[in-house]
Structure formats: C-alpha cells, structure tokens
Backbone as numpy.savetxt, mean C-alpha at the origin, in Angstrom:
# Nx Ny Nz CAx CAy CAz Cx Cy Cz
0.03 -15.65 -7.21 -0.59 -14.76 -6.29 0.55 -13.64 -6.03
0.23 -12.73 -5.50 0.93 -11.95 -4.74 0.24 -11.36 -3.39
0.36 -12.24 -2.40 -0.27 -12.04 -1.34 0.64 -11.73 -0.21
-0.36 -10.69 0.92 0.33 -10.37 2.01 0.05 -10.28 3.19
-0.20 -10.75 4.50 -0.43 -10.46 5.92 -0.92 -9.67 6.37
-1.98 -9.98 6.65 -2.85 -8.46 7.16 -3.52 -8.65 8.27
-3.91 -7.55 9.02 -4.84 -7.33 10.42 -5.18 -6.05 10.81
-6.67 -6.18 10.84 -7.42 -5.13 10.60 -6.85 -3.86 12.62
-6.67 -2.64 12.12 -6.62 -1.47 12.94 -7.41 -1.49 14.13
-8.87 -1.62 13.63 -9.43 -1.71 14.36 -11.00 -2.81 14.19
-11.70 -3.50 15.05 -12.66 -4.20 14.66 -12.34 -5.19 13.80
-13.32 -6.08 13.06 -13.42 -6.95 11.97 -13.92 -6.15 10.80
-13.38 -7.06 9.48 -12.62 -6.66 8.70 -13.52 -8.23 7.91
-14.48 -7.84 7.07 -14.81 -10.00 5.98 -14.01 -10.15 5.26
-14.14 -11.02 4.97 -12.99 -10.94 3.48 -13.99 -10.79 2.03
-12.88 -10.91 1.04 -14.00 -10.35 0.54 -14.23 -8.48 0.29
-13.88 -8.32 1.17 -13.63 -6.69 1.17 -12.49 -5.98 0.86
-12.51 -4.69 0.24 -11.78 -3.76 -0.19 -10.47 -2.97 0.93
-9.35 -2.73 1.08 -8.80 -2.71 1.93 -7.87 -1.54 1.52
-7.54 -0.45 2.95 -7.07 0.26 2.51 -5.09 -0.24 3.41
-3.73 0.23 3.09 -2.99 -0.25 3.91 -2.82 0.72 4.61
-2.34 0.82 6.00 -2.34 1.98 7.05 -0.71 2.63 6.91
0.28 1.59 6.61 1.70 2.43 6.59 2.22 1.52 7.67
1.37 1.15 8.82 2.09 0.29 9.81 1.79 -1.32 9.38
3.28 -2.29 10.04 4.06 -3.05 9.37 4.09 -3.86 10.51
4.39 -5.08 10.46 5.21 -5.39 12.23 5.13 -6.39 11.94
6.57 -7.41 12.12 6.88 -8.08 11.43 6.10 -9.22 10.10
5.87 -8.14 9.17 5.89 -9.16 8.03 4.45 -8.82 8.20
2.98 -8.33 9.35 1.96 -8.08 8.63 1.51 -6.65 8.90
0.88 -6.41 7.58 0.32 -5.19 7.25 -0.75 -5.15 7.64
-1.38 -3.37 8.22 -2.11 -3.14 9.43 -3.55 -2.48 8.67
-4.92 -3.14 8.11 -5.45 -2.25 7.19 -6.33 -2.12 8.10
-7.56 -0.86 7.13 -8.56 -0.18 7.47 -9.55 -0.45 6.03
-10.86 -0.34 6.99 -11.66 0.21 5.41 -10.94 1.01 4.92
-11.35 1.76 3.61 -10.96 2.46 2.87 -10.98 3.21 3.17
-13.28 3.97 3.43 -13.67 4.83 3.58 -14.25 6.08 2.58
-14.44 6.84 2.65 -14.39 7.82 1.49 -13.30 8.38 1.29
-13.20 8.83 0.43 -12.35 9.23 -0.35 -10.99 8.96 -0.38
-10.93 7.84 0.43 -9.45 7.13 0.06 -9.36 6.13 -1.28
-8.22 5.07 -1.70 -8.01 4.32 -2.14 -7.75 2.98 -1.54
-8.39 2.47 -2.28 -8.30 0.91 -1.61 -6.55 0.45 -2.28
-6.18 -0.19 -1.48 -4.78 -1.30 -1.32 -5.14 -3.04 -2.15
-5.70 -3.22 -1.57 -5.46 -5.17 -1.80 -7.18 -5.17 -0.87
-7.92 -6.68 -0.96 -9.02 -7.22 -0.87 -7.98 -8.39 -0.36
-9.56 -8.57 1.10 -8.72 -9.22 1.72 -9.52 -10.72 1.07
-8.44 -12.23 1.59 -8.37 -13.15 0.73 -9.49 -14.16 2.35
-10.16 -15.43 1.32 -10.85 -15.75 2.30 -10.59 -16.78 3.65
-10.97 -16.15 4.46 -10.68 -16.65 6.54 -11.39 -17.80 6.40
-10.87 -18.77 7.24 -12.00 -19.48 7.92 -13.03 -18.73 8.85
-12.80 -18.37 9.54 -13.81 -17.65 10.04 -14.12 -16.11 9.67
-14.45 -16.56 8.27 -14.57 -15.55 7.10 -14.79 -13.62 7.12
-13.48 -13.62 8.46 -13.41 -12.12 8.56 -12.61 -11.89 9.80
-10.40 -10.63 9.35 -9.73 -10.97 10.41 -9.93 -9.75 11.16
-9.86 -9.80 11.69 -10.20 -8.58 12.84 -8.20 -8.15 13.86
-8.70 -7.69 14.72 -7.27 -6.40 15.20 -6.74 -8.19 16.49
-6.75 -9.21 15.83 -6.30 -10.15 16.89 -6.19 -11.71 15.98
-7.12 -11.98 14.99 -7.13 -12.99 13.82 -6.57 -12.57 12.79
-4.96 -11.95 12.50 -4.27 -12.00 11.02 -4.92 -12.56 10.10
-5.07 -12.74 8.49 -5.48 -12.65 7.64 -4.41 -12.95 6.18
-5.02 -12.97 5.21 -3.59 -12.70 3.62 -4.88 -11.13 2.93
-3.98 -10.22 2.47 -4.94 -10.32 1.39 -3.75 -9.89 -0.33
-5.21 -10.31 -1.16 -4.19 -9.10 -2.39 -4.46 -7.99 -3.00
-2.77 -7.36 -2.84 -2.74 -6.21 -2.65 -2.90 -5.75 -4.89
-3.06 -5.10 -4.58 -3.34 -5.14 -6.03 -1.75 -4.49 -7.34
-0.96 -4.43 -6.92 0.37 -4.76 -7.04 1.63 -5.10 -6.29
2.55 -5.69 -6.92 4.06 -5.95 -5.83 3.99 -4.79 -4.94
4.61 -4.67 -4.04 5.14 -4.17 -2.57 6.55 -4.38 -2.03
7.05 -2.97 -2.63 8.73 -3.26 -2.91 9.17 -1.46 -2.12
10.24 -2.30 -1.57 11.13 -0.52 -1.04 12.29 -0.09 -1.39
11.50 1.22 -1.89 12.12 2.28 -2.54 13.04 2.89 -1.67
13.79 4.34 -2.26 14.53 5.70 -1.54 13.77 6.37 -2.61
13.52 6.98 -1.30 12.27 8.30 -1.40 13.57 10.27 -1.80
13.68 10.68 -3.20 14.32 11.45 -2.70 13.60 13.23 -2.67
12.92 13.43 -2.07 12.35 13.95 -0.75 10.77 13.48 -0.04
10.06 13.85 0.13 8.97 13.50 1.39 7.31 13.09 0.51
7.78 11.79 1.22 6.31 11.38 0.78 5.35 11.01 2.21
3.87 11.13 1.78 2.89 10.84 2.57 2.77 9.48 2.57
1.40 8.27 2.64 0.64 7.05 2.62 -0.40 7.83 1.14
-0.70 6.90 0.71 -1.30 7.33 -0.56 -0.43 8.15 -2.13
0.49 9.15 -1.76 0.74 9.30 -3.06 1.12 8.87 -3.63
1.02 9.63 -4.78 1.57 9.01 -6.28 2.65 8.99 -6.29
3.82 8.18 -6.47 5.28 8.49 -6.64 5.59 8.35 -8.02
6.98 9.41 -8.56 7.55 8.62 -9.92 9.31 9.26 -9.70
9.68 8.15 -10.26 10.93 8.44 -10.59 11.78 9.48 -11.54
13.42 9.98 -9.99 13.73 10.91 -10.53 14.98 10.93 -11.89
15.90 11.51 -12.03 17.22 11.22 -12.72 17.75 10.05 -12.08
17.94 10.00 -10.95 19.16 9.18 -9.76 18.33 7.87 -9.45
17.39 7.49 -9.73 16.84 6.25 -9.29 15.59 6.55 -7.92
15.87 7.38 -7.69 15.11 7.39 -6.39 13.70 7.71 -6.97
12.21 8.28 -5.94 11.20 8.22 -6.41 11.05 9.06 -5.40
10.01 10.37 -6.17 9.28 11.67 -5.61 7.64 11.37 -5.48
6.83 12.57 -4.74 5.74 12.19 -5.16 5.55 12.65 -6.81
4.85 12.36 -7.37 4.14 12.82 -7.90 2.96 14.18 -8.86
3.54 14.71 -9.50 2.22 15.48 -10.00 0.84 14.88 -10.20
0.78 16.23 -10.61 -0.60 15.84 -10.55 -1.09 15.53 -12.36
-1.67 14.26 -12.29 -1.59 13.33 -14.59 -0.11 13.48 -14.72
1.14 13.19 -13.84 1.83 12.78 -14.26 1.92 11.23 -14.82
2.71 11.01 -15.76 2.24 10.05 -16.50 3.75 9.45 -16.46
4.30 9.69 -15.78 5.58 8.96 -15.44 5.67 8.21 -14.22
4.38 8.86 -13.90 4.38 7.48 -12.10 3.91 6.54 -12.38
5.03 5.84 -11.28 4.55 4.55 -10.88 4.32 3.41 -10.22
4.08 4.52 -8.94 3.01 3.43 -7.95 2.87 4.34 -6.65
1.98 4.14 -5.83 1.83 4.77 -4.45 2.83 4.27 -3.44
2.67 5.77 -2.95 3.66 4.95 -1.62 2.04 4.57 -0.93
3.04 3.52 0.10 2.43 2.82 1.25 2.35 3.17 2.91
3.16 3.55 3.39 4.38 3.45 3.79 4.96 5.75 3.80
5.31 5.88 5.10 5.80 7.63 4.53 6.90 7.31 4.22
7.69 8.77 3.60 9.35 7.76 3.50 9.72 9.67 3.67
11.18 9.86 3.70 11.98 11.03 3.77 13.02 10.68 2.45
13.94 12.57 2.28 14.76 12.24 1.10 15.32 11.16 1.74
15.91 10.69 1.45 17.16 9.66 1.00 17.04 7.70 2.42
16.25 7.97 3.01 15.39 7.79 3.79 14.65 6.15 2.96
14.46 4.92 3.12 13.85 3.81 2.44 12.49 4.12 2.64
11.64 3.81 1.70 9.96 3.93 2.09 9.87 2.31 0.88
8.03 1.68 1.60 7.72 0.63 0.92 6.80 1.86 -0.03
6.58 1.25 -1.51 5.17 1.46 -2.45 5.06 0.21 -2.86
3.39 0.68 -3.47 3.07 -0.22 -4.13 3.69 0.09 -5.66
3.91 -1.25 -7.16 4.19 -1.14 -8.05 3.17 -1.02 -8.82
3.03 -0.12 -9.70 2.13 -0.50 -11.33 1.98 0.10 -12.39
1.35 0.27 -12.70 1.65 0.11 -14.40 2.22 2.05 -14.83
3.05 2.21 -15.73 3.53 3.63 -16.07 3.45 3.64 -17.21
3.86 5.12 -17.77 4.23 5.26 -19.26 2.58 4.82 -19.76
1.37 6.05 -19.84 0.75 5.15 -20.42 0.58 6.13 -21.56
-0.45 5.89 -22.80 0.34 6.36 -24.13 -0.32 7.87 -23.75
C-alpha cells in the first residue's frame, strides 16, 4: 500500500473521503482539499483516530498512483495530464493523448522538477 501524509487546507475532512492534492507540500506532508465540482480527486483519506484530518491534525491518504518527481519540458499546471517527450521529460498532454503517463500534482516549468502521479499509459 502506497500512502502519503496529508493535512487539510481548511476545515476538517472525514476519513474515507476523496481529496485533491493542492500542490502544496511541506516537510513531506501534502495539503489536500475536497475535490469540488469539475476537479479530479487524487487520493482517499485513510482511517484516522479522530475520524477526520484537519488543518492541525495530519493523517494519511492513499493516492491513486505513486507520486514521483520528474522534469518538465514545458509549463505544466496542477491537474494537467502529462506525456513524455523524446528526451524523457514530460509536458502537458493533448486531449485524448494515449501516451499520457500521469497527472501533475504540483506546477512545473521547463527544465525544472515537479511532482506528478503516475498512472497507466498506452491504452489500446
């Protein structure tokens, strides 16, 4: 099981809820929020002794895929699908790109590292 440390951006979030990584991370703890309408979820909050995480009580969540650090070959926004280029860096994927390997969970700029969540690529 792959799990990450999380803390709520605001208010409390009950265990078992889907959350979205905001892109903020400090000392290995990811800030999360409820996905809201039209935004993708990245992880689910695991059981917590108090039943919920908050802005002061961190907990753990299980992301949909491993979170890895990669290099951007162009500008990438949080929640952008990303695809590899010929040099091995990643850039924003076009709509329906079947080579998409993941989703950005932090912002990226050309030549700099950023965090992305891996997912399956190469759908037939």
